[in-house]
mmCIF file of C-alpha atoms in Angstrom:
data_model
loop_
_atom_site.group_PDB
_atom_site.id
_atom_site.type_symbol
_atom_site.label_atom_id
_atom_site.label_comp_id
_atom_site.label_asym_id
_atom_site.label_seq_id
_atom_site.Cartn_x
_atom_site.Cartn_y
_atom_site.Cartn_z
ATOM 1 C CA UNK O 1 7.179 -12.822 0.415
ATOM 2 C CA UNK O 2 3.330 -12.744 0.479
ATOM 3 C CA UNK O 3 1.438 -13.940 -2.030
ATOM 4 C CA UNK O 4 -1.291 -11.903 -3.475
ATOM 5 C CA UNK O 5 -2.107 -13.150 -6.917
ATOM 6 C CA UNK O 6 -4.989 -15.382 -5.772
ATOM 7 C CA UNK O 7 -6.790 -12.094 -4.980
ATOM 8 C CA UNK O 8 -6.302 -10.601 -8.019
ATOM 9 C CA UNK O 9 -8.758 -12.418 -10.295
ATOM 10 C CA UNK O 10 -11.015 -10.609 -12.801
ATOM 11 C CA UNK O 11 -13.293 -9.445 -10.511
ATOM 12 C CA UNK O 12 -10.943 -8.399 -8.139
ATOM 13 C CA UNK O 13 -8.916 -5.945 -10.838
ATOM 14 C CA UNK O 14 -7.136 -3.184 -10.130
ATOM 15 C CA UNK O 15 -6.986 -4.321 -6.874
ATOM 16 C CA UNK O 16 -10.231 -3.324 -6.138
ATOM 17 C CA UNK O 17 -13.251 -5.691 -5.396
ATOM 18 C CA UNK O 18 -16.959 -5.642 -6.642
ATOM 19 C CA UNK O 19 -19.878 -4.770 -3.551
ATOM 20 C CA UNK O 20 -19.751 -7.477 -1.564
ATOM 21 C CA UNK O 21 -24.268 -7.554 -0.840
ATOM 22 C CA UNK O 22 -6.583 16.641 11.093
ATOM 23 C CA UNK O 23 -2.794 17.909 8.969
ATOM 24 C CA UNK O 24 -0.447 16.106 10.302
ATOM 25 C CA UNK O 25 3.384 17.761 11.164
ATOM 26 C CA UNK O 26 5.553 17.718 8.153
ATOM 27 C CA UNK O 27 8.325 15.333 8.198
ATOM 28 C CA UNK O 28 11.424 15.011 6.300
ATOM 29 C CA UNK O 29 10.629 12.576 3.268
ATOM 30 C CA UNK O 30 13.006 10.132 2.109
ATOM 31 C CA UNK O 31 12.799 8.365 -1.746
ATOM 32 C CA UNK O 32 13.498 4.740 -2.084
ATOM 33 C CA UNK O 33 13.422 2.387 -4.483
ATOM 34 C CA UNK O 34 13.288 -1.328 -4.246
ATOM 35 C CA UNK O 35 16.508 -2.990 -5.794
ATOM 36 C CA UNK O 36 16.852 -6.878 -6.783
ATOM 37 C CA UNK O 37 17.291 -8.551 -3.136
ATOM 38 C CA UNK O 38 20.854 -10.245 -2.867
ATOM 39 C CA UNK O 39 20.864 -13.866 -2.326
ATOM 40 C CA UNK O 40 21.357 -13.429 1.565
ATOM 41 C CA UNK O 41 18.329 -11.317 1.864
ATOM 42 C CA UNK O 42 16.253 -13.276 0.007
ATOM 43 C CA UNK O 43 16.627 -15.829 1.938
ATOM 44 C CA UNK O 44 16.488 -14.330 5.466
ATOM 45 C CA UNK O 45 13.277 -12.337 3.796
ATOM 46 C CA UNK O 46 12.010 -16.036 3.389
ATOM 47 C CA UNK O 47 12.758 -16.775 6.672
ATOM 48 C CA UNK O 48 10.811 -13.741 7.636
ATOM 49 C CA UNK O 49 8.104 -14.054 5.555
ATOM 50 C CA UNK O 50 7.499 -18.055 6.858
ATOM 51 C CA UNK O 51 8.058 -16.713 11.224
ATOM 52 C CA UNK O 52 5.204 -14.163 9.939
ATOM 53 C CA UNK O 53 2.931 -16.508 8.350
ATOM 54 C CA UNK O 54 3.572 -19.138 11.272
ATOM 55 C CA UNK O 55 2.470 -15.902 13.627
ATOM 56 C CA UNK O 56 -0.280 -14.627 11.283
ATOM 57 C CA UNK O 57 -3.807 -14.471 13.269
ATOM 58 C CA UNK O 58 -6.648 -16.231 10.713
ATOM 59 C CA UNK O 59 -8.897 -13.220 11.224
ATOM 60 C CA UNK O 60 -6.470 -10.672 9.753
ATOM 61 C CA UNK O 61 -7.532 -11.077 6.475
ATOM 62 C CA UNK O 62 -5.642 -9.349 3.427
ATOM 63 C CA UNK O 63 -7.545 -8.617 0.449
ATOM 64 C CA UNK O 64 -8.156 -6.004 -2.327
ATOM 65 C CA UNK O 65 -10.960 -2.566 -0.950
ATOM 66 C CA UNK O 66 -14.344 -3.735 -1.583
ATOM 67 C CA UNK O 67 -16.976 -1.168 -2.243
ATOM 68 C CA UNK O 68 -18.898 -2.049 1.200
ATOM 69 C CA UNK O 69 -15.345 -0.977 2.972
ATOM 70 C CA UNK O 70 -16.818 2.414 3.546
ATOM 71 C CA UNK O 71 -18.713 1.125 6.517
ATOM 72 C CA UNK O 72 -15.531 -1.087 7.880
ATOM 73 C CA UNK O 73 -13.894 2.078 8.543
ATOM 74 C CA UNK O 74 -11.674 2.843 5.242
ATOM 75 C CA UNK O 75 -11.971 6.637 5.825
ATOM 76 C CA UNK O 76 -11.615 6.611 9.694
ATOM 77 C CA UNK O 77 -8.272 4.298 8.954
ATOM 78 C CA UNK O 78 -7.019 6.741 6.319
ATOM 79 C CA UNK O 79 -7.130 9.366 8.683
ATOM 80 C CA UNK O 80 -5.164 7.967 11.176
ATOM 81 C CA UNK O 81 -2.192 9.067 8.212
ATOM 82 C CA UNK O 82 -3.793 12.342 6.848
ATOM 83 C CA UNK O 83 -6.313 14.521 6.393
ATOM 84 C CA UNK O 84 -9.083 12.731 4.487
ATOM 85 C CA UNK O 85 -12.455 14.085 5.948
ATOM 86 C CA UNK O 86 -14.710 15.152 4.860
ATOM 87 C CA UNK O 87 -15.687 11.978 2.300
ATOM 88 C CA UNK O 88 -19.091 10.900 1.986
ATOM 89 C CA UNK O 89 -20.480 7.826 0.962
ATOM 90 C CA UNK O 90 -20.848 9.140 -2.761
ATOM 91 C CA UNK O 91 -17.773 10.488 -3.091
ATOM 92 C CA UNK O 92 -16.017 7.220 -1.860
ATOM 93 C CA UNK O 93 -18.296 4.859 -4.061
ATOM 94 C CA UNK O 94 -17.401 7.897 -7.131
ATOM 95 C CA UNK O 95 -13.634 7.572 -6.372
ATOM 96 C CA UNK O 96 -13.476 3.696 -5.625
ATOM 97 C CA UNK O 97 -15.311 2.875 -9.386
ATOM 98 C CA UNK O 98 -13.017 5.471 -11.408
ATOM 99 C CA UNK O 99 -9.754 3.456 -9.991
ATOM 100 C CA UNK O 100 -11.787 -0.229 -10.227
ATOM 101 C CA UNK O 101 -12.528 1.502 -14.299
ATOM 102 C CA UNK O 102 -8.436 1.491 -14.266
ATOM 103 C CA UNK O 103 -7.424 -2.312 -13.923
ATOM 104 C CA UNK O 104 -3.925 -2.054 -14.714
ATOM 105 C CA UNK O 105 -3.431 0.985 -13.020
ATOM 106 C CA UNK O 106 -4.581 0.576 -9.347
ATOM 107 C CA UNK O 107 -4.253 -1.840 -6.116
ATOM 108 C CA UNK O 108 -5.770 -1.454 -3.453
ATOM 109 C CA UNK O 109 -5.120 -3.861 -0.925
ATOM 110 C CA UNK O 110 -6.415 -3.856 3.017
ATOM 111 C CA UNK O 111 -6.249 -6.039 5.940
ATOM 112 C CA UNK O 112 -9.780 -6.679 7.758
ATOM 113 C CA UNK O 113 -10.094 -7.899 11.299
ATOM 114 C CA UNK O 114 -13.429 -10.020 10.017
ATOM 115 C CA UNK O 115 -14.159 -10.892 13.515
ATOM 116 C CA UNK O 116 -14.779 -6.852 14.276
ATOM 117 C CA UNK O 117 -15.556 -6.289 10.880
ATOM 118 C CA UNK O 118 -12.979 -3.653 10.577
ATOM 119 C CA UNK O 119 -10.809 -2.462 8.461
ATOM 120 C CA UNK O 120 -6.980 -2.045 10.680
ATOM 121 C CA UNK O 121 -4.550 -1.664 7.814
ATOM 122 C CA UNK O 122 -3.782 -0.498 3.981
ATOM 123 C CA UNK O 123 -1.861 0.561 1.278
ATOM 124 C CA UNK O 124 -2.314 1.245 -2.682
ATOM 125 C CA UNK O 125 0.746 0.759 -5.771
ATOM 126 C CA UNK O 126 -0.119 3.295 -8.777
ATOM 127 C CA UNK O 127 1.503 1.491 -11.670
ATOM 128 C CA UNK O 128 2.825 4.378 -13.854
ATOM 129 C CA UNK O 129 3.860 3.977 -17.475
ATOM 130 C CA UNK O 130 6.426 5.298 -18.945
ATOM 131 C CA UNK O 131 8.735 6.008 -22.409
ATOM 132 C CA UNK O 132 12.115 5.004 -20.394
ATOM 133 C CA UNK O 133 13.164 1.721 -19.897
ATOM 134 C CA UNK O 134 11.910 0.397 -23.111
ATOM 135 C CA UNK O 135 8.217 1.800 -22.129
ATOM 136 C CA UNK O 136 9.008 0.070 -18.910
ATOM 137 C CA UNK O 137 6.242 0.189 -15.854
ATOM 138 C CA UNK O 138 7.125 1.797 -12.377
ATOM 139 C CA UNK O 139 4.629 0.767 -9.191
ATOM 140 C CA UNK O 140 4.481 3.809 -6.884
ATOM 141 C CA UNK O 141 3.540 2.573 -3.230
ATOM 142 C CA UNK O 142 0.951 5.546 -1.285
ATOM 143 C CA UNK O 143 -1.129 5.661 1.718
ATOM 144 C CA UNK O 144 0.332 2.840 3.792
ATOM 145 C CA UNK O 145 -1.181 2.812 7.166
ATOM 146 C CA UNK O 146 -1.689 0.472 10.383
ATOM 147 C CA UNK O 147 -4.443 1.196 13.044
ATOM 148 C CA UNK O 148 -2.900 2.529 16.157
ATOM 149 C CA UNK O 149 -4.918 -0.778 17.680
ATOM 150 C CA UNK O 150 -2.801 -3.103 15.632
ATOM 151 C CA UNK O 151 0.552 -2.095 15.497
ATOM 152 C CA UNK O 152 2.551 -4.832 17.334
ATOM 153 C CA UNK O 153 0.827 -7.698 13.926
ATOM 154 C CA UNK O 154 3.433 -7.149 11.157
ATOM 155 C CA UNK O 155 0.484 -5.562 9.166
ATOM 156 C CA UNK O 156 2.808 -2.874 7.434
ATOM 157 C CA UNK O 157 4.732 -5.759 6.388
ATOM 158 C CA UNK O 158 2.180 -7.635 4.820
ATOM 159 C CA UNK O 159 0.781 -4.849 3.216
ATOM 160 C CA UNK O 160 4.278 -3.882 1.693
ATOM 161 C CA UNK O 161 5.238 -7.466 0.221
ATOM 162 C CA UNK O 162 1.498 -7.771 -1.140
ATOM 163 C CA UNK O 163 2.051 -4.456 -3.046
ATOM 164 C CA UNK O 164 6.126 -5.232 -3.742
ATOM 165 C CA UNK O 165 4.994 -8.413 -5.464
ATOM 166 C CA UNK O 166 1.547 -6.909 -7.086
ATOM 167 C CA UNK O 167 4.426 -4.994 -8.997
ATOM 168 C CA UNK O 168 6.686 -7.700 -9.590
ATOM 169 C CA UNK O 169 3.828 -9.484 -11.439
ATOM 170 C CA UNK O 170 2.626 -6.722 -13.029
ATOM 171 C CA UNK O 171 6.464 -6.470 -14.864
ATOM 172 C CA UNK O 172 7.497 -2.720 -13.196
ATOM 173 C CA UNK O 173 11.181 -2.404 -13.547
ATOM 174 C CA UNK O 174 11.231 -0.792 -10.064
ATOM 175 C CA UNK O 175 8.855 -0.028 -7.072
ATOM 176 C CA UNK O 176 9.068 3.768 -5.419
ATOM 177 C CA UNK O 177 7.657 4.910 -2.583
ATOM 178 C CA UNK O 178 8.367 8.089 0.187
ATOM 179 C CA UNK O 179 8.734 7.376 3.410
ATOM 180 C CA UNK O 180 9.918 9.364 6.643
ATOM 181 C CA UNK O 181 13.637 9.321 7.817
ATOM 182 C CA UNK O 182 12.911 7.954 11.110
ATOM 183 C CA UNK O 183 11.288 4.628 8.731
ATOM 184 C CA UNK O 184 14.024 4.230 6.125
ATOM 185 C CA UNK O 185 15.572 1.053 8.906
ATOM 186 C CA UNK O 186 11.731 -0.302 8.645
ATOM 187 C CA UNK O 187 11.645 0.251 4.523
ATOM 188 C CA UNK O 188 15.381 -1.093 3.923
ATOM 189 C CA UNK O 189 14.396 -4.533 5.669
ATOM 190 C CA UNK O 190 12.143 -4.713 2.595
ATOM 191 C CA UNK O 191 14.839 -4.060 0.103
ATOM 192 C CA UNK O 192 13.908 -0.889 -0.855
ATOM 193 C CA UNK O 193 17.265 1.423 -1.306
ATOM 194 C CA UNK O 194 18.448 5.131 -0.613
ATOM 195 C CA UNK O 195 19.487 6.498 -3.668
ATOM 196 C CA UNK O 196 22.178 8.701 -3.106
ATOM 197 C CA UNK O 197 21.918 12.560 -3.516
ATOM 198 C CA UNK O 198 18.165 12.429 -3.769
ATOM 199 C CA UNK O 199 14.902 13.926 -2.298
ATOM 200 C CA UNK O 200 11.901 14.697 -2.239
ATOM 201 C CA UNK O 201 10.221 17.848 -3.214
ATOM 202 C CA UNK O 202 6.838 18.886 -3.431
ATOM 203 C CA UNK O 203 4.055 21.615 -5.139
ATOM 204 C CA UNK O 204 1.024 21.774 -2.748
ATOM 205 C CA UNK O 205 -2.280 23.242 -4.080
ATOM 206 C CA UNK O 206 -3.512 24.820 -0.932
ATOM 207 C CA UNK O 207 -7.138 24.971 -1.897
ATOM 208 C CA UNK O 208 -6.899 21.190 -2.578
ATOM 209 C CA UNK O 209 -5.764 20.183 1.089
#
């Protein structure tokens, strides 16, 4: 599984790091929740992770949102999943400093192509805490997306097992997320679950869309 606790260092908390100088169709939604991997799939997951890694290109770069992100696309990538515009520069640089004011709260990671300078995939984990579970932590996974140039890299992947394990250290007692039905194979390769009998349902605030 990928490693991301050498990007998480003071400066980089919350998963966010310091400056660095259209609606779509509604699908059915599926919950699922990552279980402890058995034995087996841990180690074919390993065996994953290390084909990936052996694959990985050097100028794919994962790392926590930077401030300066605005101009490598971060918008323009977001909206390749929803409806984001209009943001402007103020509102992004407003947003990005109330979650980086959250450390324990808020991950951010992306992938950069550094030799475009671009920004080609991403995905957040809300930590949530809570009264249950002993006043246990639960990571909620949002807003994973891949450029439509890069979808053939593994990106989701390595987005997903930075954000799996950014939970894991962080002590959540699970990791949620809501995915499409067509993309519960993709999710269940991860170890996230089905739970039975569930589903998803929603309150939208027209005026807020």
């Amino acid at each position: 599984m990928a490693q991301p606790a050498p990007l998480l260092t003071p400066q980089t908390a919350a998963g966010l790091a310091p400056s660095d100088s259209s609606t779509a169709t509604a699908q059915p939604r599926s919950p699922a929740v990552a279980s402890p991997p058995s034995v087996e799939t841990q180690r074919r997951m390993s065996m994953e992770a290390a084909r990936l890694a052996a694959q990985a290109r050097p100028d794919l770069v994962l790392r926590p949102l930077q401030l300066g992100d605005y101009d490598r696309g971060f918008v323009e990538l977001l909206s390749q999943l929803t409806v984001v515009a209009p943001l402007s520069r103020a509102e992004f640089e407003a947003r990005f400093r109330e979650m980086a004011a959250c450390p324990e709260h808020y991950f951010v990671m992306v992938i950069e192509d550094t030799q475009k300078r671009v920004l080609c995939a991403a995905g957040t984990v809300f930590v949530e805490r809570k009264f249950v579970h002993s006043a246990g932590l639960v990571g909620h996974i949002e807003d994973i997306v891949v450029s439509s140039d890069y979808r053939s890299a593994q990106l989701g992947r390595r987005i997903l097992e930075a954000l799996i394990a950014i939970s894991h250290d962080r002590g959540c007692y699970k990791v949620i997320l809501d995915c499409e039905v067509k993309n519960v194979e993709f999710y269940s390769r991860l170890g996230f679950s089905r739970p039975k009998e569930q589903v998803e349902m929603s309150v939208y605030f027209q005026s807020k869309l």
